[in-house]
Coordinates of C-alpha atoms in Angstrom, one line a residue:
M965 CA -231.5 41.9 72.2
T966 CA -231.4 39.4 75.0
E967 CA -228.2 39.4 77.1
Y968 CA -226.5 36.0 77.5
S969 CA -224.1 35.2 80.3
N970 CA -221.6 32.4 80.6
N971 CA -223.6 31.1 83.6
N972 CA -226.7 30.3 81.6
F973 CA -225.1 29.2 78.4
A974 CA -224.5 25.7 79.6
D975 CA -228.1 25.4 80.7
L976 CA -229.3 26.7 77.3
I977 CA -227.5 23.8 75.6
F978 CA -227.6 20.9 78.1
G979 CA -230.9 21.8 79.9
R980 CA -233.0 21.6 76.8
K981 CA -235.7 18.9 76.7
S982 CA -238.3 17.9 74.2
V983 CA -241.4 19.5 75.7
R984 CA -244.7 18.5 74.2
V985 CA -247.2 19.8 76.7
Y986 CA -247.4 23.6 77.5
D987 CA -249.4 26.0 79.5
E988 CA -252.3 26.5 77.1
N989 CA -253.3 29.8 78.8
Y990 CA -250.0 31.6 78.1
K991 CA -249.5 33.5 74.9
I992 CA -246.1 35.0 73.9
P993 CA -246.5 38.7 73.1
H994 CA -245.9 39.6 69.4
E995 CA -243.1 42.0 70.3
E996 CA -241.2 39.3 72.1
M997 CA -241.9 36.7 69.4
L998 CA -240.5 39.1 66.8
T999 CA -237.4 39.7 69.1
M1000 CA -236.8 36.0 69.3
I1001 CA -237.1 35.6 65.5
Q1002 CA -234.8 38.6 65.0
E1003 CA -232.2 37.0 67.3
S1004 CA -232.6 33.7 65.5
T1005 CA -231.8 35.2 62.2
T1006 CA -228.3 36.0 63.2
A1007 CA -227.7 32.4 62.3
P1008 CA -225.2 31.7 59.4
S1009 CA -226.6 32.1 55.9
S1010 CA -225.0 31.2 52.6
V1011 CA -223.9 34.5 50.9
N1012 CA -226.3 36.1 53.3
M1013 CA -229.4 35.4 51.2
Q1014 CA -231.4 34.7 54.4
P1015 CA -233.9 32.2 52.9
W1016 CA -235.8 31.5 56.1
R1017 CA -239.4 32.6 56.4
F1018 CA -241.6 32.3 59.5
V1019 CA -245.3 31.8 59.9
V1020 CA -246.5 32.0 63.5
V1021 CA -249.7 30.0 64.0
E1022 CA -251.3 31.0 67.4
S1023 CA -255.0 31.5 67.0
D1024 CA -257.5 28.7 67.7
E1025 CA -258.8 29.0 64.1
Q1026 CA -255.4 28.6 62.5
K1027 CA -254.3 25.9 64.9
A1028 CA -257.4 24.0 63.9
K1029 CA -256.3 24.3 60.3
L1030 CA -252.9 23.0 61.1
K1031 CA -254.0 20.1 63.3
P1032 CA -254.8 17.6 60.5
L1033 CA -251.4 18.3 58.9
I1034 CA -249.2 17.4 61.8
R1035 CA -249.9 13.7 62.3
F1036 CA -248.9 12.7 65.8
N1037 CA -248.0 16.1 67.2
V1038 CA -251.4 17.3 68.2
R1039 CA -250.6 17.9 71.9
Q1040 CA -248.0 20.5 71.0
N1041 CA -250.5 22.2 68.7
D1042 CA -253.3 22.2 71.3
T1043 CA -251.3 23.6 74.2
S1044 CA -248.4 25.7 72.9
S1045 CA -248.3 29.4 72.7
A1046 CA -247.6 29.1 69.0
M1047 CA -246.5 26.7 66.3
V1048 CA -243.8 28.4 64.3
L1049 CA -243.7 27.1 60.7
I1050 CA -240.3 27.6 59.1
F1051 CA -240.1 27.7 55.3
G1052 CA -237.2 28.1 52.9
D1053 CA -237.7 30.6 50.1
L1054 CA -236.5 29.2 46.8
Q1055 CA -236.4 32.7 45.3
C1056 CA -234.6 34.3 48.3
H1057 CA -232.2 36.0 45.9
E1058 CA -234.9 38.4 44.9
L1059 CA -234.1 40.2 48.2
G1060 CA -230.4 40.1 47.6
E1061 CA -230.1 43.7 46.5
E1062 CA -232.1 44.9 49.5
I1063 CA -229.9 42.9 51.9
Y1064 CA -226.7 44.1 50.4
D1065 CA -227.9 47.7 50.2
K1066 CA -228.6 47.5 53.9
A1067 CA -225.1 46.2 54.6
V1068 CA -223.7 49.2 52.7
A1069 CA -225.9 51.6 54.6
A1070 CA -224.8 50.1 57.9
G1071 CA -221.1 50.6 56.9
K1072 CA -220.4 46.9 56.8
M1073 CA -219.6 46.7 53.1
P1074 CA -218.3 49.1 50.5
A1075 CA -220.7 49.8 47.6
E1076 CA -218.2 48.4 45.0
V1077 CA -218.0 45.1 46.9
R1078 CA -221.8 44.9 47.0
D1079 CA -221.9 45.4 43.2
Q1080 CA -219.2 42.8 42.6
Q1081 CA -220.8 40.2 44.8
L1082 CA -224.3 40.7 43.6
A1083 CA -223.1 40.4 40.0
A1084 CA -221.8 37.0 40.8
I1085 CA -224.3 35.7 43.4
I1086 CA -227.7 36.5 41.7
P1087 CA -226.9 34.8 38.3
H1088 CA -225.5 31.9 40.2
Y1089 CA -228.7 31.4 42.3
Q1090 CA -230.8 31.9 39.2
Q1091 CA -229.1 29.0 37.4
L1092 CA -229.4 26.5 40.3
T1093 CA -231.9 23.7 39.9
K1094 CA -234.8 23.5 42.2
A1095 CA -233.2 20.5 43.9
Q1096 CA -230.0 22.5 44.5
M1097 CA -231.9 25.5 45.8
N1098 CA -233.9 23.1 48.1
D1099 CA -230.7 22.0 49.7
V1100 CA -229.4 25.5 50.2
V1101 CA -232.6 26.9 51.8
K1102 CA -233.1 23.9 54.0
I1103 CA -229.6 24.1 55.4
D1104 CA -229.9 27.8 56.2
A1105 CA -233.5 27.5 57.6
S1106 CA -232.4 24.6 59.8
L1107 CA -229.6 26.7 61.3
A1108 CA -232.2 29.5 62.1
A1109 CA -234.5 26.9 63.6
M1110 CA -231.9 25.5 66.0
Q1111 CA -231.0 29.0 67.0
F1112 CA -234.6 29.8 67.6
M1113 CA -234.8 26.9 70.0
L1114 CA -231.8 28.2 72.0
V1115 CA -233.1 31.8 71.9
A1116 CA -236.5 30.7 73.1
R1117 CA -234.9 29.0 76.2
A1118 CA -233.0 32.2 76.9
H1119 CA -236.4 33.9 77.0
G1120 CA -237.8 31.4 79.4
Y1121 CA -239.7 29.2 76.9
E1122 CA -239.3 25.6 75.7
T1123 CA -239.7 24.1 72.2
N1124 CA -240.2 20.9 70.4
P1125 CA -239.0 20.5 66.8
I1126 CA -241.5 18.7 64.5
G1127 CA -240.6 17.0 61.2
G1128 CA -243.7 14.9 60.9
F1129 CA -246.2 16.9 58.9
E1130 CA -247.8 16.9 55.5
A1131 CA -245.1 18.8 53.6
D1132 CA -247.0 18.8 50.4
Q1133 CA -249.9 20.7 51.9
L1134 CA -248.4 23.0 54.5
A1135 CA -247.5 26.1 52.5
E1136 CA -250.7 26.2 50.5
A1137 CA -252.8 25.8 53.7
F1138 CA -251.4 29.0 55.0
G1139 CA -251.5 31.1 51.9
L1140 CA -248.0 30.5 50.6
D1141 CA -246.9 29.5 47.1
K1142 CA -246.0 25.8 47.5
E1143 CA -243.7 26.0 44.4
R1144 CA -241.7 28.7 46.1
Y1145 CA -241.8 28.0 49.8
V1146 CA -240.3 24.8 51.1
P1147 CA -241.5 23.6 54.5
V1148 CA -238.4 22.8 56.6
M1149 CA -239.6 22.4 60.2
I1150 CA -242.3 23.2 62.7
L1151 CA -241.4 24.4 66.2
S1152 CA -243.9 24.4 69.0
V1153 CA -243.0 27.0 71.6
G1154 CA -244.4 28.1 75.0
K1155 CA -244.2 27.7 78.8
A1156 CA -243.6 24.1 79.7
K1157 CA -246.3 22.4 81.7
E1158 CA -244.5 19.1 81.8
L1159 CA -240.8 18.6 82.1
G1160 CA -240.3 17.0 78.8
Y1161 CA -238.2 14.1 77.6
E1162 CA -234.5 13.6 78.2
S1163 CA -232.5 11.6 75.7
V1164 CA -229.0 10.2 75.3
R1165 CA -226.3 10.8 72.6
L1166 CA -223.5 8.7 71.2
D1167 CA -220.1 9.5 72.6
A1168 CA -218.2 12.1 70.5
A1169 CA -215.3 9.7 70.1
Q1170 CA -217.6 7.2 68.4
I1171 CA -218.8 9.6 65.8
T1172 CA -215.6 11.6 65.1
T1173 CA -212.6 10.9 62.9
F1174 CA -209.4 13.0 63.2
L1175 CA -207.2 13.0 60.1

């Protein structure tokens, strides 16, 4: 795992810019990409069902397939090391037993607690409507996406979050069941070639209410 210091934490947060042009000759090694994804999945997850799923589009062939689906974001697609497609799995509870067994094996949860929680969680997830599950997985996957953006900066890369894409076609285009996997976001990632865009934010006092 990457070591973070207090000195670089502020830069991770406040130094981030929306980068849209990357060094097209640089490719992120698979081992490092998997490390970044692993670090990103320490993000919070409702009852730890971890519904996020990642598809890393990096080859010229697969980027060409993605290009017509991303509207006005072709520069990121053309130059980035990879386009990370983040989906939410509407049937994530199918891995619930595996996740909780792993927690027991790691000594983080007694077996009886695992059994009690799964007995309540799995039926609850099974009875949720598709719209309700859609909300659950999008919230969790978005948390992982934001964490990936910060993790990528710690590894020396920049990102750009993309919400403008053909959501009804994305899963099927890359071999996923569109009834099960909900597209949440696309993140371009790579070595910045241009500085990117700075932006402004409303003052905290303007958007906060204390009660």
